[in-house]
PDB file of C-alpha atoms in Angstrom:
ATOM      1  CA  GLN X1498     -27.741 -31.729 127.940  1.00  0.00           C
ATOM      2  CA  VAL X1499     -27.141 -33.274 131.343  1.00  0.00           C
ATOM      3  CA  GLN X1500     -29.529 -32.181 134.064  1.00  0.00           C
ATOM      4  CA  LEU X1501     -29.312 -32.907 137.791  1.00  0.00           C
ATOM      5  CA  GLN X1502     -32.008 -32.678 140.430  1.00  0.00           C
ATOM      6  CA  GLU X1503     -31.583 -33.016 144.183  1.00  0.00           C
ATOM      7  CA  SER X1504     -34.279 -34.516 146.386  1.00  0.00           C
ATOM      8  CA  GLY X1505     -34.649 -35.350 150.044  1.00  0.00           C
ATOM      9  CA  PRO X1506     -35.954 -34.060 153.375  1.00  0.00           C
ATOM     10  CA  GLY X1507     -35.656 -30.351 153.981  1.00  0.00           C
ATOM     11  CA  LEU X1508     -35.540 -30.787 157.748  1.00  0.00           C
ATOM     12  CA  VAL X1509     -33.340 -33.154 159.714  1.00  0.00           C
ATOM     13  CA  LYS X1510     -33.043 -33.478 163.482  1.00  0.00           C
ATOM     14  CA  PRO X1511     -29.695 -33.057 165.218  1.00  0.00           C
ATOM     15  CA  SER X1512     -27.665 -36.278 165.558  1.00  0.00           C
ATOM     16  CA  GLN X1513     -29.606 -37.910 162.733  1.00  0.00           C
ATOM     17  CA  THR X1514     -28.413 -38.741 159.221  1.00  0.00           C
ATOM     18  CA  LEU X1515     -28.986 -36.383 156.315  1.00  0.00           C
ATOM     19  CA  SER X1516     -29.849 -38.278 153.129  1.00  0.00           C
ATOM     20  CA  LEU X1517     -30.105 -36.718 149.680  1.00  0.00           C
ATOM     21  CA  THR X1518     -30.435 -38.145 146.200  1.00  0.00           C
ATOM     22  CA  CYS X1519     -29.422 -36.645 142.881  1.00  0.00           C
ATOM     23  CA  THR X1520     -31.293 -37.828 139.810  1.00  0.00           C
ATOM     24  CA  VAL X1521     -29.437 -37.451 136.530  1.00  0.00           C
ATOM     25  CA  SER X1522     -31.159 -37.025 133.174  1.00  0.00           C
ATOM     26  CA  GLY X1523     -29.821 -36.460 129.687  1.00  0.00           C
ATOM     27  CA  GLY X1524     -26.897 -38.790 130.253  1.00  0.00           C
ATOM     28  CA  SER X1525     -25.996 -42.032 131.968  1.00  0.00           C
ATOM     29  CA  ILE X1526     -23.878 -42.130 135.109  1.00  0.00           C
ATOM     30  CA  SER X1527     -22.484 -45.470 134.004  1.00  0.00           C
ATOM     31  CA  SER X1528     -21.465 -44.208 130.563  1.00  0.00           C
ATOM     32  CA  GLY X1529     -18.151 -43.379 132.088  1.00  0.00           C
ATOM     33  CA  GLY X1530     -15.508 -40.765 132.622  1.00  0.00           C
ATOM     34  CA  TYR X1531     -17.188 -38.360 134.972  1.00  0.00           C
ATOM     35  CA  TYR X1532     -17.055 -37.432 138.630  1.00  0.00           C
ATOM     36  CA  TRP X1533     -20.352 -36.919 140.449  1.00  0.00           C
ATOM     37  CA  SER X1534     -20.074 -34.468 143.340  1.00  0.00           C
ATOM     38  CA  TRP X1535     -21.873 -33.067 146.329  1.00  0.00           C
ATOM     39  CA  ILE X1536     -21.151 -29.460 147.238  1.00  0.00           C
ATOM     40  CA  ARG X1537     -22.794 -27.369 149.937  1.00  0.00           C
ATOM     41  CA  GLN X1538     -23.210 -23.711 150.723  1.00  0.00           C
ATOM     42  CA  HIS X1539     -23.961 -22.493 154.218  1.00  0.00           C
ATOM     43  CA  PRO X1540     -26.487 -19.635 154.325  1.00  0.00           C
ATOM     44  CA  GLY X1541     -24.843 -16.477 153.067  1.00  0.00           C
ATOM     45  CA  LYS X1542     -21.470 -18.200 152.839  1.00  0.00           C
ATOM     46  CA  GLY X1543     -19.148 -19.762 150.301  1.00  0.00           C
ATOM     47  CA  LEU X1544     -19.016 -23.164 148.668  1.00  0.00           C
ATOM     48  CA  GLU X1545     -17.654 -26.318 150.272  1.00  0.00           C
ATOM     49  CA  TRP X1546     -16.842 -29.476 148.343  1.00  0.00           C
ATOM     50  CA  ILE X1547     -18.142 -32.526 150.212  1.00  0.00           C
ATOM     51  CA  GLY X1548     -16.955 -35.323 147.988  1.00  0.00           C
ATOM     52  CA  TYR X1549     -17.499 -37.191 144.762  1.00  0.00           C
ATOM     53  CA  ILE X1550     -17.901 -40.597 143.276  1.00  0.00           C
ATOM     54  CA  TYR X1551     -16.353 -41.698 140.032  1.00  0.00           C
ATOM     55  CA  TYR X1552     -18.521 -43.643 137.641  1.00  0.00           C
ATOM     56  CA  SER X1553     -16.525 -46.761 138.601  1.00  0.00           C
ATOM     57  CA  GLY X1554     -17.613 -46.368 142.234  1.00  0.00           C
ATOM     58  CA  SER X1555     -14.408 -44.910 143.673  1.00  0.00           C
ATOM     59  CA  THR X1556     -15.091 -42.220 146.228  1.00  0.00           C
ATOM     60  CA  TYR X1557     -13.150 -39.181 147.435  1.00  0.00           C
ATOM     61  CA  TYR X1558     -14.189 -37.079 150.399  1.00  0.00           C
ATOM     62  CA  ASN X1559     -13.332 -33.744 151.958  1.00  0.00           C
ATOM     63  CA  PRO X1560     -11.013 -34.666 154.863  1.00  0.00           C
ATOM     64  CA  SER X1561     -12.979 -32.402 157.206  1.00  0.00           C
ATOM     65  CA  LEU X1562     -16.170 -34.397 156.600  1.00  0.00           C
ATOM     66  CA  LYS X1563     -14.772 -37.794 155.706  1.00  0.00           C
ATOM     67  CA  SER X1564     -15.711 -39.524 158.958  1.00  0.00           C
ATOM     68  CA  ARG X1565     -19.389 -38.657 158.473  1.00  0.00           C
ATOM     69  CA  VAL X1566     -19.890 -38.835 154.691  1.00  0.00           C
ATOM     70  CA  THR X1567     -20.896 -41.627 152.363  1.00  0.00           C
ATOM     71  CA  ILE X1568     -21.556 -41.122 148.652  1.00  0.00           C
ATOM     72  CA  SER X1569     -22.979 -43.983 146.647  1.00  0.00           C
ATOM     73  CA  VAL X1570     -24.363 -44.566 143.170  1.00  0.00           C
ATOM     74  CA  ASP X1571     -27.346 -46.493 141.852  1.00  0.00           C
ATOM     75  CA  THR X1572     -26.749 -46.900 138.135  1.00  0.00           C
ATOM     76  CA  SER X1573     -30.073 -48.708 137.621  1.00  0.00           C
ATOM     77  CA  LYS X1574     -31.889 -45.531 138.656  1.00  0.00           C
ATOM     78  CA  ASN X1575     -29.248 -43.151 137.258  1.00  0.00           C
ATOM     79  CA  GLN X1576     -28.925 -41.597 140.703  1.00  0.00           C
ATOM     80  CA  PHE X1577     -26.209 -40.921 143.229  1.00  0.00           C
ATOM     81  CA  SER X1578     -26.704 -40.218 146.904  1.00  0.00           C
ATOM     82  CA  LEU X1579     -25.246 -38.441 149.895  1.00  0.00           C
ATOM     83  CA  LYS X1580     -25.447 -39.537 153.496  1.00  0.00           C
ATOM     84  CA  LEU X1581     -24.076 -37.277 156.224  1.00  0.00           C
ATOM     85  CA  SER X1582     -24.286 -38.702 159.720  1.00  0.00           C
ATOM     86  CA  SER X1583     -24.460 -37.107 163.161  1.00  0.00           C
ATOM     87  CA  VAL X1584     -25.615 -33.767 161.830  1.00  0.00           C
ATOM     88  CA  THR X1585     -25.631 -30.552 163.826  1.00  0.00           C
ATOM     89  CA  ALA X1586     -26.895 -27.065 163.114  1.00  0.00           C
ATOM     90  CA  ALA X1587     -23.565 -26.407 161.400  1.00  0.00           C
ATOM     91  CA  ASP X1588     -24.669 -28.740 158.614  1.00  0.00           C
ATOM     92  CA  THR X1589     -27.579 -26.486 157.691  1.00  0.00           C
ATOM     93  CA  ALA X1590     -26.878 -25.497 154.110  1.00  0.00           C
ATOM     94  CA  VAL X1591     -27.993 -25.615 150.511  1.00  0.00           C
ATOM     95  CA  TYR X1592     -26.753 -28.887 149.084  1.00  0.00           C
ATOM     96  CA  TYR X1593     -25.913 -29.124 145.389  1.00  0.00           C
ATOM     97  CA  CYS X1594     -25.132 -32.143 143.275  1.00  0.00           C
ATOM     98  CA  ALA X1595     -22.846 -31.550 140.334  1.00  0.00           C
ATOM     99  CA  ARG X1596     -20.935 -33.244 137.540  1.00  0.00           C
ATOM    100  CA  ASP X1597     -17.492 -32.334 136.328  1.00  0.00           C
ATOM    101  CA  HIS X1598     -17.024 -30.566 133.016  1.00  0.00           C
ATOM    102  CA  GLY X1599     -14.916 -33.418 131.734  1.00  0.00           C
ATOM    103  CA  GLY X1600     -11.453 -34.603 132.675  1.00  0.00           C
ATOM    104  CA  ASN X1601     -12.160 -33.706 136.312  1.00  0.00           C
ATOM    105  CA  SER X1602     -11.486 -30.093 135.363  1.00  0.00           C
ATOM    106  CA  GLY X1603     -14.256 -28.261 137.190  1.00  0.00           C
ATOM    107  CA  PHE X1604     -17.934 -28.547 138.044  1.00  0.00           C
ATOM    108  CA  GLY X1605     -19.733 -27.993 134.769  1.00  0.00           C
ATOM    109  CA  TYR X1606     -23.261 -29.122 135.568  1.00  0.00           C
ATOM    110  CA  TRP X1607     -25.182 -28.334 138.741  1.00  0.00           C
ATOM    111  CA  GLY X1608     -28.531 -29.153 140.238  1.00  0.00           C
ATOM    112  CA  GLN X1609     -30.675 -26.296 141.467  1.00  0.00           C
ATOM    113  CA  GLY X1610     -29.771 -27.036 145.073  1.00  0.00           C
ATOM    114  CA  THR X1611     -31.871 -28.041 148.049  1.00  0.00           C
ATOM    115  CA  LEU X1612     -31.922 -26.383 151.461  1.00  0.00           C
ATOM    116  CA  VAL X1613     -31.489 -28.741 154.377  1.00  0.00           C
ATOM    117  CA  THR X1614     -32.099 -27.357 157.833  1.00  0.00           C
ATOM    118  CA  VAL X1615     -30.892 -29.179 160.916  1.00  0.00           C
ATOM    119  CA  SER X1616     -33.194 -28.396 163.799  1.00  0.00           C
ATOM    120  CA  SER X1617     -35.201 -30.175 166.460  1.00  0.00           C
TER     121      SER X1617
ATOM    122  CA  GLN Y 408     -11.911 -19.810 156.811  1.00  0.00           C
ATOM    123  CA  SER Y 409     -11.654 -20.754 153.132  1.00  0.00           C
ATOM    124  CA  ALA Y 410      -8.646 -22.496 151.707  1.00  0.00           C
ATOM    125  CA  LEU Y 411      -8.280 -19.974 148.875  1.00  0.00           C
ATOM    126  CA  THR Y 412      -8.277 -16.228 149.514  1.00  0.00           C
ATOM    127  CA  GLN Y 413     -10.381 -13.845 147.439  1.00  0.00           C
ATOM    128  CA  PRO Y 414     -11.226 -10.189 147.999  1.00  0.00           C
ATOM    129  CA  ALA Y 415     -14.635  -9.828 149.583  1.00  0.00           C
ATOM    130  CA  SER Y 416     -15.808  -7.337 147.008  1.00  0.00           C
ATOM    131  CA  VAL Y 417     -14.843  -5.561 143.817  1.00  0.00           C
ATOM    132  CA  SER Y 418     -16.696  -3.015 141.749  1.00  0.00           C
ATOM    133  CA  GLY Y 419     -16.545  -1.399 138.362  1.00  0.00           C
ATOM    134  CA  SER Y 420     -18.547   0.696 135.967  1.00  0.00           C
ATOM    135  CA  PRO Y 421     -20.174  -0.611 132.807  1.00  0.00           C
ATOM    136  CA  GLY Y 422     -17.617  -1.057 130.055  1.00  0.00           C
ATOM    137  CA  GLN Y 423     -14.673  -1.207 132.416  1.00  0.00           C
ATOM    138  CA  SER Y 424     -12.543  -4.236 133.250  1.00  0.00           C
ATOM    139  CA  ILE Y 425     -12.067  -5.789 136.652  1.00  0.00           C
ATOM    140  CA  THR Y 426      -9.829  -8.539 137.985  1.00  0.00           C
ATOM    141  CA  ILE Y 427     -10.542 -10.871 140.884  1.00  0.00           C
ATOM    142  CA  SER Y 428      -7.602 -12.576 142.522  1.00  0.00           C
ATOM    143  CA  CYS Y 429      -7.528 -16.007 144.132  1.00  0.00           C
ATOM    144  CA  THR Y 430      -4.529 -16.802 146.309  1.00  0.00           C
ATOM    145  CA  GLY Y 431      -3.715 -20.319 147.340  1.00  0.00           C
ATOM    146  CA  THR Y 432      -0.563 -22.223 148.139  1.00  0.00           C
ATOM    147  CA  SER Y 433       2.013 -24.407 146.475  1.00  0.00           C
ATOM    148  CA  SER Y 434      -0.210 -27.368 147.406  1.00  0.00           C
ATOM    149  CA  ASP Y 435      -3.175 -26.270 145.353  1.00  0.00           C
ATOM    150  CA  VAL Y 436      -3.154 -23.340 142.909  1.00  0.00           C
ATOM    151  CA  GLY Y 437       0.609 -23.462 142.547  1.00  0.00           C
ATOM    152  CA  SER Y 438       0.747 -27.184 141.814  1.00  0.00           C
ATOM    153  CA  TYR Y 439      -2.105 -27.801 139.417  1.00  0.00           C
ATOM    154  CA  ASN Y 440      -3.548 -26.135 136.341  1.00  0.00           C
ATOM    155  CA  LEU Y 441      -6.985 -27.095 137.610  1.00  0.00           C
ATOM    156  CA  VAL Y 442      -8.306 -23.732 138.703  1.00  0.00           C
ATOM    157  CA  SER Y 443     -11.919 -22.991 137.867  1.00  0.00           C
ATOM    158  CA  TRP Y 444     -14.178 -19.980 138.367  1.00  0.00           C
ATOM    159  CA  TYR Y 445     -17.898 -19.856 139.058  1.00  0.00           C
ATOM    160  CA  GLN Y 446     -20.513 -17.135 138.776  1.00  0.00           C
ATOM    161  CA  GLN Y 447     -23.466 -17.254 141.143  1.00  0.00           C
ATOM    162  CA  HIS Y 448     -26.486 -15.006 141.008  1.00  0.00           C
ATOM    163  CA  PRO Y 449     -28.696 -14.747 144.111  1.00  0.00           C
ATOM    164  CA  GLY Y 450     -30.772 -17.852 144.679  1.00  0.00           C
ATOM    165  CA  LYS Y 451     -29.206 -19.661 141.738  1.00  0.00           C
ATOM    166  CA  ALA Y 452     -26.746 -22.492 141.360  1.00  0.00           C
ATOM    167  CA  PRO Y 453     -23.167 -21.610 140.489  1.00  0.00           C
ATOM    168  CA  LYS Y 454     -22.205 -21.555 136.808  1.00  0.00           C
ATOM    169  CA  LEU Y 455     -18.815 -22.628 135.478  1.00  0.00           C
ATOM    170  CA  MET Y 456     -17.141 -19.690 133.739  1.00  0.00           C
ATOM    171  CA  ILE Y 457     -13.501 -20.786 133.485  1.00  0.00           C
ATOM    172  CA  TYR Y 458     -11.819 -24.185 133.864  1.00  0.00           C
ATOM    173  CA  GLU Y 459      -8.212 -25.374 133.700  1.00  0.00           C
ATOM    174  CA  VAL Y 460      -7.060 -21.828 134.562  1.00  0.00           C
ATOM    175  CA  SER Y 461      -8.014 -20.156 131.290  1.00  0.00           C
ATOM    176  CA  LYS Y 462     -10.446 -22.233 129.248  1.00  0.00           C
ATOM    177  CA  ARG Y 463     -14.028 -21.130 128.644  1.00  0.00           C
ATOM    178  CA  PRO Y 464     -16.910 -23.603 128.417  1.00  0.00           C
ATOM    179  CA  SER Y 465     -19.076 -23.346 125.352  1.00  0.00           C
ATOM    180  CA  GLY Y 466     -21.489 -20.452 125.642  1.00  0.00           C
ATOM    181  CA  VAL Y 467     -19.454 -18.361 128.086  1.00  0.00           C
ATOM    182  CA  SER Y 468     -18.666 -14.884 126.812  1.00  0.00           C
ATOM    183  CA  ASN Y 469     -15.099 -14.172 125.748  1.00  0.00           C
ATOM    184  CA  ARG Y 470     -15.263 -11.157 128.056  1.00  0.00           C
ATOM    185  CA  PHE Y 471     -14.304 -13.623 130.784  1.00  0.00           C
ATOM    186  CA  SER Y 472     -10.699 -14.733 130.946  1.00  0.00           C
ATOM    187  CA  GLY Y 473      -8.492 -16.502 133.461  1.00  0.00           C
ATOM    188  CA  SER Y 474      -4.807 -16.691 134.239  1.00  0.00           C
ATOM    189  CA  LYS Y 475      -2.401 -17.920 136.880  1.00  0.00           C
ATOM    190  CA  SER Y 476       0.963 -16.892 138.229  1.00  0.00           C
ATOM    191  CA  GLY Y 477       2.569 -18.910 140.967  1.00  0.00           C
ATOM    192  CA  ASN Y 478       0.078 -19.471 143.769  1.00  0.00           C
ATOM    193  CA  THR Y 479      -2.377 -16.835 142.542  1.00  0.00           C
ATOM    194  CA  ALA Y 480      -5.067 -17.217 139.919  1.00  0.00           C
ATOM    195  CA  SER Y 481      -7.057 -14.364 138.443  1.00  0.00           C
ATOM    196  CA  LEU Y 482     -10.366 -13.851 136.704  1.00  0.00           C
ATOM    197  CA  THR Y 483     -10.707 -10.828 134.459  1.00  0.00           C
ATOM    198  CA  ILE Y 484     -14.016  -9.546 133.165  1.00  0.00           C
ATOM    199  CA  SER Y 485     -13.773  -6.981 130.414  1.00  0.00           C
ATOM    200  CA  GLY Y 486     -16.522  -4.739 129.107  1.00  0.00           C
ATOM    201  CA  LEU Y 487     -18.493  -5.001 132.353  1.00  0.00           C
ATOM    202  CA  GLN Y 488     -22.220  -5.377 131.964  1.00  0.00           C
ATOM    203  CA  ALA Y 489     -24.983  -5.076 134.524  1.00  0.00           C
ATOM    204  CA  GLU Y 490     -25.682  -8.807 134.247  1.00  0.00           C
ATOM    205  CA  ASP Y 491     -22.153  -9.569 135.449  1.00  0.00           C
ATOM    206  CA  GLU Y 492     -23.121  -8.417 138.935  1.00  0.00           C
ATOM    207  CA  ALA Y 493     -22.917 -11.611 140.973  1.00  0.00           C
ATOM    208  CA  ASP Y 494     -20.742 -13.560 143.383  1.00  0.00           C
ATOM    209  CA  TYR Y 495     -17.648 -15.209 141.939  1.00  0.00           C
ATOM    210  CA  TYR Y 496     -15.843 -18.212 143.399  1.00  0.00           C
ATOM    211  CA  CYS Y 497     -12.529 -19.725 142.520  1.00  0.00           C
ATOM    212  CA  CYS Y 498     -11.751 -23.388 143.027  1.00  0.00           C
ATOM    213  CA  SER Y 499      -8.589 -25.436 142.785  1.00  0.00           C
ATOM    214  CA  TYR Y 500      -7.619 -29.068 142.855  1.00  0.00           C
ATOM    215  CA  ALA Y 501      -5.425 -29.726 145.894  1.00  0.00           C
ATOM    216  CA  GLY Y 502      -4.263 -33.290 145.444  1.00  0.00           C
ATOM    217  CA  SER Y 503      -5.859 -36.655 145.939  1.00  0.00           C
ATOM    218  CA  SER Y 504      -6.107 -36.435 149.727  1.00  0.00           C
ATOM    219  CA  THR Y 505      -7.829 -33.035 149.793  1.00  0.00           C
ATOM    220  CA  SER Y 506      -9.242 -32.902 146.288  1.00  0.00           C
ATOM    221  CA  TRP Y 507     -11.072 -29.602 145.798  1.00  0.00           C
ATOM    222  CA  VAL Y 508     -10.936 -26.324 147.694  1.00  0.00           C
ATOM    223  CA  PHE Y 509     -12.929 -23.148 147.109  1.00  0.00           C
ATOM    224  CA  GLY Y 510     -12.305 -19.493 147.730  1.00  0.00           C
ATOM    225  CA  GLY Y 511     -14.543 -17.501 149.997  1.00  0.00           C
ATOM    226  CA  GLY Y 512     -16.179 -15.672 147.121  1.00  0.00           C
ATOM    227  CA  THR Y 513     -16.086 -12.140 145.750  1.00  0.00           C
ATOM    228  CA  LYS Y 514     -19.119  -9.952 145.310  1.00  0.00           C
ATOM    229  CA  LEU Y 515     -18.932  -7.986 142.080  1.00  0.00           C
ATOM    230  CA  THR Y 516     -20.923  -4.778 141.962  1.00  0.00           C
ATOM    231  CA  VAL Y 517     -21.486  -3.042 138.646  1.00  0.00           C
ATOM    232  CA  LEU Y 518     -21.877   0.618 139.498  1.00  0.00           C
TER     233      LEU Y 518
END
């Protein structure tokens, strides 16, 4: 059973870069065929897809965040990461990492989520 | 403003059936059979309940079913149980340039 766990600072200052890592267990990122996503949820609000990376390294981003987002993968550590630059208070949210169910058909596996607050 | 439109809330009594709608456009829901539904309890991560419009992942109760007509997808929960009380989100693929869009969520109350 695939498990995902987010890690990273819970507090980031405005204008800085938010950096999070998702550690995958129970399966290898490099084994192929899956999309590895970042999704966020503003406090009390709905879900927003940020972007994903395919096991091959191809990336796809939400157009509204594309200029500030980078998702990368470290297969040696079985991790993938999110960097979001020039953050503001509007980026305060719970950030989830997730993996698709298979065939890019939906987000079947989720981490527990980590709250990141942007504040000075 | 979310890309997909859901009712803010729905309610039903135990044993009844409810349906949650998810309205998109011809660029997302109407173009792809890649609609999924998620259940989220307070403080928890979302859980995939339906994928590819109407398929259930292993372990999801057959009380949950999905369908689509035109630009609108629907999630039906039959035989409502207290544990079904949660927020529900729809999601659709919207093409390679946009990829995935979510609905604003629907709060289900079991009376």
